[in-house]
Short mmCIF file of C-alpha atoms in Angstrom, two decimals:
data_model
loop_
_atom_site.label_atom_id
_atom_site.label_comp_id
_atom_site.label_asym_id
_atom_site.label_seq_id
_atom_site.Cartn_x
_atom_site.Cartn_y
_atom_site.Cartn_z
CA MET A 16 69.48 63.16 93.12
CA THR A 17 68.35 64.73 89.74
CA THR A 18 66.57 62.21 87.12
CA LEU A 19 65.84 62.39 83.75
CA ALA A 20 62.11 63.27 84.56
CA ASP A 21 63.45 66.25 86.48
CA ILE A 22 64.86 67.83 83.59
CA ASP A 23 61.87 66.71 81.02
CA LEU A 24 60.61 69.54 79.02
CA PRO A 25 57.16 70.25 78.18
CA ASP A 26 55.92 68.59 74.97
CA LEU A 27 55.38 71.20 72.17
CA PRO A 28 52.07 70.78 70.81
CA HIS A 29 50.75 70.33 67.16
CA PRO A 30 48.71 73.65 66.32
CA ASP A 31 45.34 73.32 65.36
CA TYR A 32 44.81 72.91 61.65
CA ALA A 33 48.39 72.91 61.01
CA SER A 34 50.34 71.38 57.95
CA ALA A 35 52.22 68.38 58.35
CA GLY A 36 55.41 70.39 57.26
CA LEU A 37 55.00 72.47 60.26
CA ASN A 38 53.99 69.83 62.58
CA ALA A 39 57.36 67.95 61.44
CA VAL A 40 59.25 71.31 62.15
CA VAL A 41 57.48 71.28 65.64
CA ASP A 42 58.43 67.75 66.64
CA VAL A 43 62.33 68.38 65.76
CA ALA A 44 62.44 71.54 68.00
CA ASN A 45 60.71 69.66 70.44
CA VAL A 46 63.35 66.72 70.70
CA TYR A 47 66.33 69.09 69.82
CA MET A 48 65.47 71.36 72.97
CA GLN A 49 64.96 68.50 75.29
CA ASN A 50 68.39 66.94 73.68
CA ALA A 51 70.11 70.21 74.34
CA VAL A 52 69.17 70.11 78.09
CA VAL A 53 69.98 66.42 78.36
CA LEU A 54 73.45 67.04 77.18
CA PHE A 55 74.16 69.91 79.13
CA ALA A 56 73.08 68.22 82.32
CA SER A 57 75.24 65.12 81.57
CA GLY A 58 78.10 67.35 81.10
CA TRP A 59 78.75 66.31 77.85
CA ASP A 60 81.68 67.74 75.95
CA GLY A 61 80.98 66.65 72.67
CA GLY A 62 79.52 70.29 71.67
CA GLN A 63 75.88 71.20 71.56
CA PRO A 64 73.41 70.05 68.43
CA ASP A 65 72.91 73.06 66.23
CA MET A 66 69.44 72.74 64.65
CA ILE A 67 69.67 76.12 62.84
CA ALA A 68 72.76 75.21 61.23
CA TRP A 69 71.35 71.80 60.21
CA LEU A 70 68.78 73.58 58.59
CA GLY A 71 71.23 75.88 56.76
CA ASP A 72 73.34 72.79 55.70
CA LYS A 73 69.82 71.25 53.98
CA LYS A 74 69.48 74.69 52.30
CA LEU A 75 66.00 74.82 54.13
CA LEU A 76 66.67 78.39 55.53
CA SER A 77 65.52 81.38 53.70
CA ALA A 78 67.52 84.70 53.27
CA ASP A 79 65.75 85.79 56.26
CA GLY A 80 66.29 82.60 58.03
CA LYS A 81 69.98 82.86 57.27
CA LYS A 82 70.36 85.57 59.88
CA LEU A 83 69.72 83.05 62.79
CA THR A 84 72.99 81.48 62.16
CA LYS A 85 75.01 84.70 63.30
CA ASP A 86 76.54 84.31 66.54
CA GLY A 87 74.17 84.87 69.46
CA ALA A 88 70.46 84.43 69.71
CA GLN A 89 68.64 86.41 67.27
CA THR A 90 65.05 88.28 66.68
CA LEU A 91 63.82 88.57 63.24
CA GLU A 92 61.75 91.39 61.78
CA PRO A 93 57.65 90.54 62.29
CA GLY A 94 56.63 88.63 58.93
CA SER A 95 60.11 87.49 57.93
CA SER A 96 60.09 84.22 56.11
CA VAL A 97 62.08 81.70 57.83
CA LEU A 98 62.16 78.31 55.58
CA VAL A 99 62.28 77.74 51.88
CA ASP A 100 58.92 77.50 49.98
CA GLY A 101 58.29 74.15 49.72
CA TYR A 102 60.14 73.25 52.73
CA ASP A 103 57.43 70.60 53.76
CA LYS A 104 58.36 68.34 50.86
CA GLN A 105 61.38 67.89 52.73
CA ARG A 106 59.22 66.44 55.89
CA GLY A 107 61.15 63.08 55.74
CA ALA A 108 64.52 64.91 56.69
CA PHE A 109 62.74 66.36 59.73
CA VAL A 110 61.33 62.86 60.68
CA ASP A 111 64.91 61.28 60.45
CA LYS A 112 66.51 63.96 62.73
CA THR A 113 63.71 63.40 65.19
CA SER A 114 64.56 59.82 65.21
CA GLN A 115 68.39 60.61 65.51
CA LEU A 116 67.84 63.31 68.31
CA GLN A 117 65.66 60.83 70.14
CA ALA A 118 67.87 58.05 70.11
CA GLN A 119 70.81 60.28 71.54
CA ASN A 120 68.18 61.31 74.56
CA ASP A 121 67.42 57.58 74.90
CA GLY A 122 70.84 56.59 75.32
CA VAL A 123 71.93 59.05 78.10
CA ASN A 124 72.44 56.89 81.37
CA GLU A 125 70.64 58.55 84.20
CA ARG A 126 73.36 58.51 86.36
CA ALA A 127 75.36 61.17 84.29
CA ILE A 128 72.79 63.71 85.19
CA ALA A 129 72.26 62.88 89.15
CA SER A 130 74.38 65.95 90.33
CA PHE A 131 72.93 68.36 87.87
CA ASP A 132 71.40 71.20 89.86
CA THR A 133 67.59 71.87 88.48
CA SER A 134 67.74 75.37 89.78
CA ASN A 135 70.51 76.19 87.36
CA LYS A 136 69.84 79.63 85.52
CA ALA A 137 70.27 78.22 81.96
CA PHE A 138 67.81 75.44 82.51
CA GLN A 139 65.33 77.72 84.03
CA ASP A 140 65.67 80.15 81.09
CA VAL A 141 65.16 77.25 78.72
CA LYS A 142 61.86 75.84 80.71
CA GLU A 143 60.80 79.63 80.06
CA ILE A 144 61.47 79.80 76.52
CA VAL A 145 59.57 76.38 76.07
CA ASN A 146 56.68 77.12 78.12
CA GLY A 147 55.91 80.27 75.88
CA LEU A 148 56.05 78.12 72.90
CA VAL A 149 53.60 75.77 74.29
CA THR A 150 51.53 78.70 75.14
CA GLU A 151 51.49 79.98 71.63
CA LEU A 152 51.14 76.87 69.79
CA SER A 153 48.39 75.87 72.02
CA ARG A 154 45.97 78.78 71.16
CA LYS A 155 42.53 77.96 70.00
CA PRO A 156 41.49 77.86 66.31
CA GLY A 157 39.87 81.36 66.73
CA GLU A 158 43.01 82.78 67.94
CA HIS A 159 45.08 81.91 65.09
CA GLN A 160 44.44 83.22 61.36
CA LEU A 161 42.66 80.49 59.36
CA THR A 162 41.35 79.78 55.89
CA ARG A 163 39.32 77.66 53.99
CA LEU A 164 40.65 75.27 51.35
CA PRO A 165 39.11 74.44 48.09
CA ASP A 166 37.99 71.10 49.87
CA GLY A 167 36.20 72.76 52.28
CA ASN A 168 38.92 71.95 55.08
CA LEU A 169 40.38 74.76 57.58
CA HIS A 170 44.09 75.28 57.59
CA LEU A 171 46.26 77.87 58.94
CA THR A 172 46.91 80.83 56.60
CA PRO A 173 50.39 80.55 55.01
CA ALA A 174 51.05 83.93 56.98
CA GLU A 175 50.10 82.29 60.23
CA GLU A 176 51.96 79.11 59.70
CA ASN A 177 54.96 81.16 59.02
CA ARG A 178 54.66 83.31 62.12
CA LEU A 179 54.80 80.27 64.18
CA LEU A 180 57.72 78.93 62.17
CA GLN A 181 59.43 82.18 63.25
CA LEU A 182 58.81 81.33 66.99
CA ILE A 183 59.68 78.08 66.59
CA LEU A 184 63.08 78.61 64.84
CA GLU A 185 63.88 81.98 67.25
CA GLY A 186 63.02 79.95 70.17
CA VAL A 187 65.56 77.50 68.92
CA ASP A 188 68.06 79.65 68.47
CA ARG A 189 67.65 81.22 71.94
CA VAL A 190 67.90 78.01 73.45
CA HIS A 191 71.22 77.02 71.57
CA ASP A 192 72.75 80.64 72.90
CA THR A 193 71.62 80.10 76.27
CA ILE A 194 72.75 76.48 76.50
CA GLU A 195 76.25 77.17 74.77
CA ASP A 196 77.04 80.51 76.60
CA ALA A 197 76.33 78.54 80.23
CA ASP A 198 78.33 75.47 79.08
CA ASP A 199 81.43 77.80 78.08
CA GLY A 200 80.70 79.86 81.43
CA MET A 201 81.09 76.41 83.41
CA ARG A 202 84.26 75.17 81.47
CA ARG A 203 85.75 78.95 82.44
CA ASP A 204 84.78 78.34 85.85
CA ALA A 205 86.17 75.35 85.94
CA GLY A 206 89.70 76.23 84.50
CA ASN A 207 89.60 79.50 86.95
CA ILE A 208 89.31 77.82 89.98
CA TYR A 209 92.28 74.74 88.83
CA LYS A 210 94.52 77.94 88.13
CA MET A 211 93.73 79.04 92.07
CA ILE A 212 94.99 76.08 93.33
CA PRO A 213 98.09 76.56 95.27
CA ASP A 214 101.20 74.72 94.40
CA LEU A 215 101.58 72.12 97.31
CA PRO A 216 104.86 72.08 99.01
CA ARG A 217 107.44 69.46 97.73
CA ASN A 218 107.65 66.35 99.67
CA PRO A 219 110.79 66.39 101.78
CA TYR A 220 110.94 62.44 101.49
CA GLY A 221 111.64 62.79 97.80
CA ASN A 222 109.33 62.05 94.88
CA ALA A 223 106.68 59.26 94.63
CA PRO A 224 107.62 56.40 92.37
CA ASP A 225 106.83 56.98 88.88
CA ALA A 226 103.67 54.55 88.08
CA GLY A 227 104.20 55.27 84.32
CA ASN A 228 101.21 56.24 82.02
CA ARG A 229 98.81 54.09 83.07
CA ALA A 230 94.86 53.95 82.56
CA ALA A 231 92.91 53.82 85.58
CA TRP A 232 91.37 50.72 84.21
CA ALA A 233 91.72 48.90 81.12
CA LEU A 234 90.22 45.51 79.32
CA PRO A 235 92.34 42.96 79.66
CA ALA A 236 94.15 41.65 76.24
CA SER A 237 91.83 40.29 73.50
CA ASP A 238 92.23 36.81 72.61
CA ALA A 239 89.06 36.83 70.12
CA THR A 240 89.32 34.82 66.91
CA TRP A 241 87.24 34.09 63.83
CA SER A 242 86.66 31.05 61.51
CA ASN A 243 85.36 31.01 58.00
CA GLY A 244 81.28 30.94 57.88
CA THR A 245 78.69 30.76 55.25
CA GLY A 246 77.10 34.11 55.54
CA THR A 247 76.95 37.41 53.83
CA THR A 248 76.05 40.86 54.92
CA ASP A 249 72.69 40.36 53.22
CA ASP A 250 72.26 37.52 55.52
CA ILE A 251 72.84 39.58 58.51
CA VAL A 252 70.40 42.40 57.61
CA ALA A 253 67.80 39.97 56.80
CA LYS A 254 68.10 38.51 60.46
CA ALA A 255 68.23 41.21 62.12
CA ARG A 256 64.83 42.76 60.00
CA GLU A 257 63.35 39.36 60.71
CA GLN A 258 63.80 40.30 64.50
CA LEU A 259 62.52 43.91 64.03
CA ASN A 260 59.45 42.44 62.64
CA LEU A 261 58.63 40.31 65.61
CA GLY A 262 57.80 43.53 67.54
CA VAL A 263 60.50 42.66 70.37
CA SER A 264 60.42 45.02 73.19
CA GLU A 265 60.83 44.54 77.01
CA ARG A 266 57.55 44.38 79.28
CA ASN A 267 58.44 47.07 81.99
CA GLY A 268 61.93 48.26 81.15
CA ASP A 269 63.07 45.13 82.90
CA ASN A 270 65.85 44.15 80.42
CA SER A 271 64.07 41.02 79.40
CA PRO A 272 62.69 41.55 75.69
CA VAL A 273 60.06 39.22 74.38
CA TYR A 274 57.65 38.92 71.56
CA TYR A 275 53.98 38.28 71.28
CA ASP A 276 52.50 35.78 69.03
CA LYS A 277 48.94 36.26 67.56
CA ASP A 278 47.40 34.48 70.02
CA GLY A 279 48.93 37.03 72.52
CA VAL A 280 51.74 34.69 74.08
CA ALA A 281 55.05 36.28 75.21
CA HIS A 282 58.07 34.34 74.09
CA LYS A 283 61.33 35.02 75.07
CA VAL A 284 64.25 35.86 72.54
CA PRO A 285 67.60 33.89 72.51
CA TYR A 286 69.48 37.01 73.07
CA ASN A 287 67.47 38.15 76.23
CA ILE A 288 70.36 37.56 78.86
CA GLY A 289 68.56 39.48 81.89
CA ASP A 290 70.79 42.51 81.47
CA ALA A 291 71.45 45.43 78.60
CA TRP A 292 71.08 43.01 75.24
CA CYS A 293 72.21 45.16 72.58
CA ALA A 294 75.45 43.74 72.08
CA ALA A 295 73.72 40.23 73.12
CA PHE A 296 71.15 40.92 69.81
CA SER A 297 74.47 42.13 67.81
CA THR A 298 76.59 39.41 67.85
CA TRP A 299 73.78 36.73 67.72
CA VAL A 300 72.34 38.33 64.75
CA TRP A 301 76.12 37.67 62.92
CA ASP A 302 76.28 34.11 64.37
CA LYS A 303 72.48 33.29 63.22
CA ALA A 304 73.50 34.80 59.60
CA GLY A 305 76.74 32.63 59.57
CA TYR A 306 79.54 34.43 60.99
CA ASN A 307 81.97 32.42 63.36
CA VAL A 308 83.44 34.96 65.64
CA HIS A 309 84.58 33.87 69.25
CA TRP A 310 84.13 36.68 70.97
CA THR A 311 85.84 37.57 74.44
CA ASN A 312 82.44 38.50 75.81
CA PRO A 313 79.57 38.83 73.20
CA ASN A 314 77.37 40.61 75.68
CA TYR A 315 79.77 43.36 76.37
CA VAL A 316 79.86 46.51 74.36
CA PRO A 317 83.54 47.45 75.28
CA SER A 318 84.91 44.12 74.81
CA ILE A 319 83.26 43.66 71.26
CA TRP A 320 85.25 46.88 70.38
CA ASN A 321 88.26 45.36 72.10
CA ASP A 322 87.88 42.24 70.28
CA ALA A 323 87.58 44.27 66.86
CA LYS A 324 90.70 46.19 66.99
CA HIS A 325 92.56 43.11 67.82
CA MET A 326 91.31 41.00 65.18
CA GLY A 327 91.48 43.76 62.78
CA LEU A 328 87.97 44.28 62.02
CA ALA A 329 87.46 47.81 63.59
CA ALA A 330 87.11 50.75 60.90
CA ASN A 331 86.17 54.16 61.02
CA ILE A 332 82.56 55.19 60.73
CA SER A 333 83.10 56.80 57.18
CA SER A 334 83.38 53.31 55.91
CA ALA A 335 80.16 51.77 57.39
CA GLN A 336 78.47 49.38 55.24
CA LYS A 337 75.24 47.22 55.70
CA GLY A 338 76.01 44.11 58.04
CA ASP A 339 78.29 46.00 60.20
CA MET A 340 77.97 46.63 63.63
CA ILE A 341 77.98 50.11 64.67
CA ILE A 342 79.45 51.10 67.93
CA PHE A 343 78.38 54.30 70.07
CA ASP A 344 79.69 55.96 73.13
CA TRP A 345 76.66 58.26 74.03
CA GLU A 346 78.20 59.34 77.49
CA GLY A 347 81.25 60.80 75.52
CA ASP A 348 83.51 59.39 78.00
CA GLY A 349 85.58 57.38 75.76
CA THR A 350 84.12 54.14 76.69
CA PRO A 351 81.83 52.16 73.94
CA ASP A 352 78.47 51.80 75.42
CA HIS A 353 76.04 50.78 72.83
CA VAL A 354 75.95 48.66 69.57
CA GLY A 355 73.76 47.99 66.74
CA ILE A 356 73.66 46.57 62.96
CA VAL A 357 74.06 48.78 60.11
CA GLU A 358 71.01 48.28 57.63
CA SER A 359 71.58 50.43 54.87
CA VAL A 360 73.86 53.57 54.13
CA ASP A 361 72.56 56.41 51.90
CA PRO A 362 75.35 56.97 49.57
CA ARG A 363 73.94 60.69 48.62
CA THR A 364 73.45 61.89 52.19
CA GLY A 365 75.75 59.49 54.32
CA GLN A 366 72.83 58.55 56.35
CA ILE A 367 73.00 55.57 58.02
CA THR A 368 70.19 53.24 59.04
CA THR A 369 70.26 51.12 61.89
CA ILE A 370 68.63 48.00 63.67
CA GLU A 371 69.43 48.33 67.41
CA GLY A 372 68.58 46.18 70.57
CA ASN A 373 67.81 47.68 73.42
CA SER A 374 66.90 51.21 72.01
CA SER A 375 64.10 52.87 74.38
CA ASP A 376 63.69 49.15 75.53
CA ARG A 377 62.78 47.57 72.34
CA LEU A 378 63.91 46.68 68.75
CA LYS A 379 64.36 49.91 66.78
CA SER A 380 65.43 51.18 63.66
CA ASN A 381 67.21 54.35 63.96
CA HIS A 382 69.14 57.14 61.67
CA TYR A 383 72.02 58.90 62.01
CA SER A 384 74.17 61.22 60.10
CA MET A 385 77.69 59.98 59.50
CA ASN A 386 79.48 62.69 61.52
CA ALA A 387 77.22 62.24 64.59
CA GLY A 388 79.44 62.73 67.44
CA SER A 389 78.01 59.60 69.34
CA LEU A 390 79.59 57.36 66.51
CA VAL A 391 82.72 55.69 67.41
CA GLY A 392 83.35 53.33 64.46
CA VAL A 393 82.08 49.97 62.83
CA VAL A 394 82.89 46.46 63.19
CA LYS A 395 83.52 44.95 59.72
CA PRO A 396 82.02 41.07 59.36
CA PRO A 397 85.08 39.02 58.81
CA SER A 398 85.59 37.57 55.43
CA ASN A 399 83.97 34.24 54.66
CA GLN A 400 86.24 33.48 51.96
CA ALA A 401 88.85 30.74 52.39
CA ARG A 402 92.02 32.22 54.51
CA ALA A 403 95.74 32.01 53.38
CA SER A 404 97.47 29.72 54.86
#
């Protein structure tokens, strides 16, 4: 049985004497390539993330770098400039993208990749690409071109930084092309196999009774309700931040979140239910912030989403606002499997900042673009105004 450890790629190292901007590109490329492999191995059908397209959308690609956006893996002329001048000033965008991709990696259930064959050629090709980058980025200072800055510190020369950027982005482009081609090939093969299945002989005893268009499994009808409370969306965010600042985490990946006081004594948190606790945290926050929602099951994400639709509180992700619950489907199977609290939404970029329980086994702040494929929708806090009779 394949585990996440089996498909873990080598980490790309920060080159000696590199700028903070180059290191930020290394980090996002590292997580991106791991993300591509994890989604491929899990059978994700939501499409591959495209780091090169993201750089283009952010207007970070130079004229030469835009050649990487063409179909198929590209190799640029030596010395080509791949990113715009001053790209390092947007280091925050790289950091946010790294967090977003890492959160998606962390959210993949190991069972989803159990049947993946690690001898798969695409996976082996990606490992070879990554190993080549590791070798190049790990070179000793004397093997890279260095210059001494006016303050006396050594630094990679601009030409050397650009050379490494070119290698990294060409590697990312090759990984995307390799995985995308393999993914398309697997879908074509599956379609061909289906077409080859012969028609089965008709049943001489007649057709089976029509079972109707019923799903194999569905949640029971919701009877959730809500009543007037005293809270505001600011109260929701304040309560979530209060818990985040405690440093809540699991001790051994045991679904038992705690925080430590100044004396090092562990304290169990109220939403420690001895099981996956993202839903328990989110519903507890709403409750303590003054929202009276009577959930069918406050500890189960599919039930929360089902209840939200029943109460008219479910909404499209495009309407996300602070205080909302945000619903995820990491496995892409149509069943919500994670929930957090929206801390803020950037009106300029649409970036959503969240506070999530059970994210990498701890309370964690994450960032997502509004069009991220894993986002299902939001649950709006019910109005605490007097309800019309």
